[in-house]
Short mmCIF file of C-alpha atoms in Angstrom, two decimals:
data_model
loop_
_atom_site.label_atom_id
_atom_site.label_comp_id
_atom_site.label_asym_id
_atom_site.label_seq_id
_atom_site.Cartn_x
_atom_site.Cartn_y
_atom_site.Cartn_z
CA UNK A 560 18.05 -18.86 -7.97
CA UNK A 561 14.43 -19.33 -9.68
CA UNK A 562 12.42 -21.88 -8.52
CA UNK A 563 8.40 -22.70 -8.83
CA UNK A 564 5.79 -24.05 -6.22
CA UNK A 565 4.90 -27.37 -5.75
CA UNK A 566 1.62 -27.76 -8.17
CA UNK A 567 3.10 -24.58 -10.17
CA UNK A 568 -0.21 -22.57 -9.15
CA UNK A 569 2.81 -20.34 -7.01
CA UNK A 570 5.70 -19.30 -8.69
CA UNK A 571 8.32 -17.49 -6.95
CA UNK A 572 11.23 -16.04 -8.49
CA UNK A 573 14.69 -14.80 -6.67
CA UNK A 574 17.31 -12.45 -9.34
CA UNK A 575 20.33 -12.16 -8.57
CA UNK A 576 21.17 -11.36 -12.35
CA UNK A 577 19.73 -10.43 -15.66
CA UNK A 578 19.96 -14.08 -17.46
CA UNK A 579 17.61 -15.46 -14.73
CA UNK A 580 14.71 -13.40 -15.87
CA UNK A 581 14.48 -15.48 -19.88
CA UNK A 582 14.05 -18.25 -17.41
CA UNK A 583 11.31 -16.65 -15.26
CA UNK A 584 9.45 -15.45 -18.55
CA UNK A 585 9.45 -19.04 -20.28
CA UNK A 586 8.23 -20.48 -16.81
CA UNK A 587 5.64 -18.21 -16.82
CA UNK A 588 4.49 -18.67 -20.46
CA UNK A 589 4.54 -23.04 -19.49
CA UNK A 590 2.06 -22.13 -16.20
CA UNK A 591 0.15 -19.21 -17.60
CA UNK A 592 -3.09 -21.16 -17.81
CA UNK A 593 -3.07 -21.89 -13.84
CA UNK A 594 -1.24 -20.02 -12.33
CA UNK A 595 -2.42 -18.13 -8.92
CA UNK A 596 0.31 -16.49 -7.41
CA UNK A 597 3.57 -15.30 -8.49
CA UNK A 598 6.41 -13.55 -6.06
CA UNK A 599 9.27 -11.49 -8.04
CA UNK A 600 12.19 -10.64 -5.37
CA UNK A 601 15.34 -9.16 -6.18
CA UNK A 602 17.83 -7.05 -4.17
CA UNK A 603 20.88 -5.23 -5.45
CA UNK A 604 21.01 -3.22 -8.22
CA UNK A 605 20.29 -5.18 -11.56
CA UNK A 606 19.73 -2.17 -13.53
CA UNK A 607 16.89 -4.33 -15.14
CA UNK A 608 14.08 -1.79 -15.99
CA UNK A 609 12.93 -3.66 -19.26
CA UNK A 610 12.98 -7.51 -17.92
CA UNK A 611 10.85 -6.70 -15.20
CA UNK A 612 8.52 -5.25 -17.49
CA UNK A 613 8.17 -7.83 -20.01
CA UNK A 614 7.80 -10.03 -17.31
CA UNK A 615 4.63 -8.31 -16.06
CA UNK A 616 3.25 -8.55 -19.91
CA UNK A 617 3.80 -12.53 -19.00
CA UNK A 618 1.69 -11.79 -15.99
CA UNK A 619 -1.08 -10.11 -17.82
CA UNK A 620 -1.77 -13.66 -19.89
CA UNK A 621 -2.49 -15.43 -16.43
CA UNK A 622 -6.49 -15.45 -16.23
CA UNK A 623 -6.53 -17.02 -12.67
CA UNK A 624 -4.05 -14.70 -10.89
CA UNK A 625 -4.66 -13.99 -7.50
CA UNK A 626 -1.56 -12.98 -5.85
CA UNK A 627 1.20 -10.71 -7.05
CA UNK A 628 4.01 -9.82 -4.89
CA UNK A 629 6.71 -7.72 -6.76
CA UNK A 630 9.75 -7.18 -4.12
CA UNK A 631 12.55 -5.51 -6.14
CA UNK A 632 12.97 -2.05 -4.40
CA UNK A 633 16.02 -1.13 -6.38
CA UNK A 634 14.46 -2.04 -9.76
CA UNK A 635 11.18 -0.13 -11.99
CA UNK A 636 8.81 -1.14 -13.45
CA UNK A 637 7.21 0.68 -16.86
CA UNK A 638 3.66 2.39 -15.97
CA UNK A 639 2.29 0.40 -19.36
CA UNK A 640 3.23 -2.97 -17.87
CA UNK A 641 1.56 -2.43 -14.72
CA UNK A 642 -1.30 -1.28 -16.53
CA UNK A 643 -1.45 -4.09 -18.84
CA UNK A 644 -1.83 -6.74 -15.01
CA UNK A 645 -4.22 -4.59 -13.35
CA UNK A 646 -6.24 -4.66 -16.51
CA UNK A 647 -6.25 -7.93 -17.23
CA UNK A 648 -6.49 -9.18 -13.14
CA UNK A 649 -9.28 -7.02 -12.47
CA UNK A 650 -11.73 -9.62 -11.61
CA UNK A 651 -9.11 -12.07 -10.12
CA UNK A 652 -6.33 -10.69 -8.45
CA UNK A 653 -6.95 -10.64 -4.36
CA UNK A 654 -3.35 -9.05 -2.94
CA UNK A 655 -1.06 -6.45 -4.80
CA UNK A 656 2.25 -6.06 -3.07
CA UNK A 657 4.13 -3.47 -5.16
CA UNK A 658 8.21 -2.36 -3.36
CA UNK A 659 9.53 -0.97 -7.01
CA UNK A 660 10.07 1.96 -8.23
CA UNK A 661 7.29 2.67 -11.44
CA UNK A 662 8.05 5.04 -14.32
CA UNK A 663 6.14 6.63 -16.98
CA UNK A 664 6.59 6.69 -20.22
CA UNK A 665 8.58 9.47 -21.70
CA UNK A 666 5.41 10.28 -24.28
CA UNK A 667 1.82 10.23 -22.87
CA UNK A 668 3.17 10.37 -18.88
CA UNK A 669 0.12 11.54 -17.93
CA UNK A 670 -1.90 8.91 -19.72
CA UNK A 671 -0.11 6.61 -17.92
CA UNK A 672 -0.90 7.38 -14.30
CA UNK A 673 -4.48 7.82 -14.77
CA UNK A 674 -4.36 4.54 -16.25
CA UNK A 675 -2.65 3.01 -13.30
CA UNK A 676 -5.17 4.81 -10.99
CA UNK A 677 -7.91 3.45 -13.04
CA UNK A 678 -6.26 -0.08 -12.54
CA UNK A 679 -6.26 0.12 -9.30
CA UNK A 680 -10.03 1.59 -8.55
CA UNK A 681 -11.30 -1.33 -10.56
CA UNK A 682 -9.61 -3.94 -8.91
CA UNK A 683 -13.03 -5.39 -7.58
CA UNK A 684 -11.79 -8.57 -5.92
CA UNK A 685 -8.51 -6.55 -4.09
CA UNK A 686 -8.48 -7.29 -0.44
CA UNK A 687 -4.94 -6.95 0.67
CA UNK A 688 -2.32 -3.79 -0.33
CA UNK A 689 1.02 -3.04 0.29
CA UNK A 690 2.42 0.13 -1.71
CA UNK A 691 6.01 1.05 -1.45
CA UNK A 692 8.01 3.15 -3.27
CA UNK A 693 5.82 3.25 -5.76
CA UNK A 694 4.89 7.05 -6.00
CA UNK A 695 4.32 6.88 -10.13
CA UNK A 696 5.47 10.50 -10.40
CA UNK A 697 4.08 12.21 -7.38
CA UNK A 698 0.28 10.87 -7.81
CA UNK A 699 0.26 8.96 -4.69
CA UNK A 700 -2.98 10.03 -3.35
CA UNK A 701 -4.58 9.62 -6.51
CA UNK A 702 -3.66 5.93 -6.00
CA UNK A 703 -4.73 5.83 -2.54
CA UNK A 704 -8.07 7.50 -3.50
CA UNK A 705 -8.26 4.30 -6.36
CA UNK A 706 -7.68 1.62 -3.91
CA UNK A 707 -9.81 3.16 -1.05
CA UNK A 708 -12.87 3.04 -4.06
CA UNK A 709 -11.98 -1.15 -4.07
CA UNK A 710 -15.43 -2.74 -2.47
CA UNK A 711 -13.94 -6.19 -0.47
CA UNK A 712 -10.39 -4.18 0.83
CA UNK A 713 -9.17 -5.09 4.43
CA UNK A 714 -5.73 -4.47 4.60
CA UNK A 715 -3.70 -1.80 3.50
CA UNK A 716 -0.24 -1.15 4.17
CA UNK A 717 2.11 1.93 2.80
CA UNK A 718 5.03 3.80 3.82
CA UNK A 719 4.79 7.21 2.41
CA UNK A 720 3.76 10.04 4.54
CA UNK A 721 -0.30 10.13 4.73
CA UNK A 722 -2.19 13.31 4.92
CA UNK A 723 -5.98 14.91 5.67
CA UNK A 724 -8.12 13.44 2.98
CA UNK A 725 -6.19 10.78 1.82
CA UNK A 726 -6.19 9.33 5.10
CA UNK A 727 -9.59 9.76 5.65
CA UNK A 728 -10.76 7.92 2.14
CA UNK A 729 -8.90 4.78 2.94
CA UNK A 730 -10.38 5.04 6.94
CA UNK A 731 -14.27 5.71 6.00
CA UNK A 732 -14.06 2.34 3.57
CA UNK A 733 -16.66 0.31 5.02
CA UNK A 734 -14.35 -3.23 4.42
CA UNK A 735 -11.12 -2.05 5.93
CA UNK A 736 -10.26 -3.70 8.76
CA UNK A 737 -6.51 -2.61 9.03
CA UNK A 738 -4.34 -0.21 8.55
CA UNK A 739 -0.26 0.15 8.56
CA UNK A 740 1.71 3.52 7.71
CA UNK A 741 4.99 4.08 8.31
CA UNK A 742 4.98 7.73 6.75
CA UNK A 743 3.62 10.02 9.09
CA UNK A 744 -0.34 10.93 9.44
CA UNK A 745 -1.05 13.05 12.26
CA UNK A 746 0.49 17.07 12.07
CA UNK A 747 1.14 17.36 16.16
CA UNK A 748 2.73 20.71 15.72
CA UNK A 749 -0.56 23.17 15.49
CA UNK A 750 1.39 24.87 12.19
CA UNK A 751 -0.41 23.05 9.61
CA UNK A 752 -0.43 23.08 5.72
CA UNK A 753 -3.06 22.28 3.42
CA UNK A 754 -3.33 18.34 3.75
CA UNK A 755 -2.32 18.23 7.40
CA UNK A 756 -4.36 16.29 9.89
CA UNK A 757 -4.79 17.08 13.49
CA UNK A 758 -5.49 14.85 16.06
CA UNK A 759 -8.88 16.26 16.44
CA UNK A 760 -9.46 15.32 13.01
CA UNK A 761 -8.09 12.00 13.40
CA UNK A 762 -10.24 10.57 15.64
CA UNK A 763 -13.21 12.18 14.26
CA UNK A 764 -12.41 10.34 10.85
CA UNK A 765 -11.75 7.22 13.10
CA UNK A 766 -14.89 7.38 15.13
CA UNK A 767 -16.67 6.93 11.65
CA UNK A 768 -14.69 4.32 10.58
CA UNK A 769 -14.54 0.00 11.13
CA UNK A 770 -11.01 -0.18 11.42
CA UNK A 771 -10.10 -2.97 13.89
CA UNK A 772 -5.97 -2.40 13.33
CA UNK A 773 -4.43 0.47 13.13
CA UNK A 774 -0.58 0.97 12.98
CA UNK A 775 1.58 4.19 12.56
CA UNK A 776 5.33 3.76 13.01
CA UNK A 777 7.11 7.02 12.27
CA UNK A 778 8.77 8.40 15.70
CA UNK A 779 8.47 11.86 17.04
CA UNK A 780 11.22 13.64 15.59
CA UNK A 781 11.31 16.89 17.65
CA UNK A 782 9.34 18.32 20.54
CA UNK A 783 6.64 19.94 19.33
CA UNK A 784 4.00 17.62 19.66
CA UNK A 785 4.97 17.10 23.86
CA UNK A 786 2.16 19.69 24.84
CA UNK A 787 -0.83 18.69 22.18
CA UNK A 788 -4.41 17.76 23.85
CA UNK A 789 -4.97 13.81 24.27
CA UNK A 790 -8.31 14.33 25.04
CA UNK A 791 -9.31 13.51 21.22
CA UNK A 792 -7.92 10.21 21.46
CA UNK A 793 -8.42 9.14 24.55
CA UNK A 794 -12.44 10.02 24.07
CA UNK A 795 -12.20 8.09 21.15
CA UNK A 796 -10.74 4.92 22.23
CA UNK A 797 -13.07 5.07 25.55
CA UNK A 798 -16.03 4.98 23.22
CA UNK A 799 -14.76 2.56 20.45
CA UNK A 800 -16.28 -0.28 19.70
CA UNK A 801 -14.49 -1.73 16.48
CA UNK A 802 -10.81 -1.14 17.29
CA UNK A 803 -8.93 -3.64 18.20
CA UNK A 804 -5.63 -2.96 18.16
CA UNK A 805 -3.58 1.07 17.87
CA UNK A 806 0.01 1.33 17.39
CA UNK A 807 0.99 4.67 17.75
CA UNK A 808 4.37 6.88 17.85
CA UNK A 809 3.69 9.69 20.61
CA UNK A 810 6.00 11.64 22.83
CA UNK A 811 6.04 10.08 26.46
CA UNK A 812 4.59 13.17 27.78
CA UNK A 813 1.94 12.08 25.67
CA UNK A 814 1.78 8.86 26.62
CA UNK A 815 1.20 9.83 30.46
CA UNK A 816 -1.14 12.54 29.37
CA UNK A 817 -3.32 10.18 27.00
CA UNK A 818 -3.22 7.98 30.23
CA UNK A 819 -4.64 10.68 32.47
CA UNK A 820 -7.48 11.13 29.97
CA UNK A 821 -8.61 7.43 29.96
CA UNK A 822 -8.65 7.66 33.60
CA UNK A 823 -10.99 10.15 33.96
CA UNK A 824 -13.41 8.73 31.16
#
């Protein structure tokens, strides 16, 4: 099914097979002019690599869009294309929701990712992000680093793992207000690598920050972690005065240690 909003300033479109996305691109061609918002969604495997695509060259003639929501995690979508929206939506667009898979060209690959991450860093008016599955060949902090640059961001949502300095460019932006990660962030083993984070590190990063949401998902998937310090933490959220709301996947041995430590602060 396709259908279109009320006052055609939303469009959303549902595929369920190729023929439906002609009809999507002459829809968007009729509202280009006014159009604010436009949600793709798809789910199965459509195989449909090039629609999608020359759908998001229909996007890139909308001067007043706002809102794009792409939700087609088994389809791609070609770097160029992307490129081609971000440029032209610079000023405009407000919320990026991107659950596709994107792919470089075969020539100029690397072209093609810094232009995406130069999309996204000069996305002045983005306030809301949601980035999944979306890796563009292994530069996902690069894109992180882009959209922590954007100057009115205050939500930001992703579900690749998030390490060290990645996480701590999106926390120190002075807009963001919240943050959701279902990858993991925090190293609680004590072996770390080169972009680990530790919990100390964590909450010194946080301290700094104005995040008043903060949500990480992943559960503990071994032991490790059971005998790691709370004190970190619990200093931090005694002496916090923006956070609102944590969400956080710890150990229960944790969880009664991290209680002991707010007691005695």
């Amino acid at each position: 099914m396709i259908g279109g909003g009320n006052d055609n300033t939303v469009l959303r479109f549902s595929f369920t097979n190729k023929q439906q996305f002609s009809d999507a691109s002459s829809q968007l061609q009729d509202a280009s002019s006014h159009v604010s918002a436009v949600h793709l969604k798809s789910r199965g495997f459509l195989s449909a690599c090039i629609r999608v695509s020359k759908l998001m060259g229909e996007l890139a003639q909308c001067p007043l869009l706002q809102v794009l929501e792409i939700d087609m995690p088994n389809e791609s979508v070609h770097t160029h294309a992307l490129v081609a929206v971000l440029q032209a939506s610079k000023k405009t667009l407000v919320a990026l929701t991107l659950r596709a898979n994107v792919l470089r060209a075969k020539r100029g690959g690397t072209a093609s990712k810094r232009l995406v991450v130069e999309g996204l860093r000069n996305l002045v008016a983005l306030e809301n992000f949601s980035w999944n599955n979306g890796s563009v060949d292994g530069c996902f902090s690069e894109i992180i680093g882009a959209v922590a640059n954007c100057p009115k961001l205050k939500s930001v949502t992703l579900t690749q793992n998030l390490w060290g300095d990645t996480f701590d460019e999106l926390a120190l932006n002075p807009t963001l207000e919240a943050l959701t990660c279902s990858g993991c962030v925090i190293n609680w083993t004590g072996r770390l690598g080169t972009y680990d984070i530790t919990l100390d590190r964590f909450c010194q990063t946080l301290q700094t920050s104005r995040l008043k949401s903060l949500k990480i998902c992943p559960p503990p998937t071994n032991n490790d972690h059971e005998n790691v310090d709370m004190t970190p933490l619990a200093n931090y959220l005694h002496h916090t005065k923006h956070l609102e709301h944590l969400s956080l996947a710890i150990h229960k041995t944790q969880v009664k240690a991290l209680a002991n430590g707010l007691k005695h602060n």
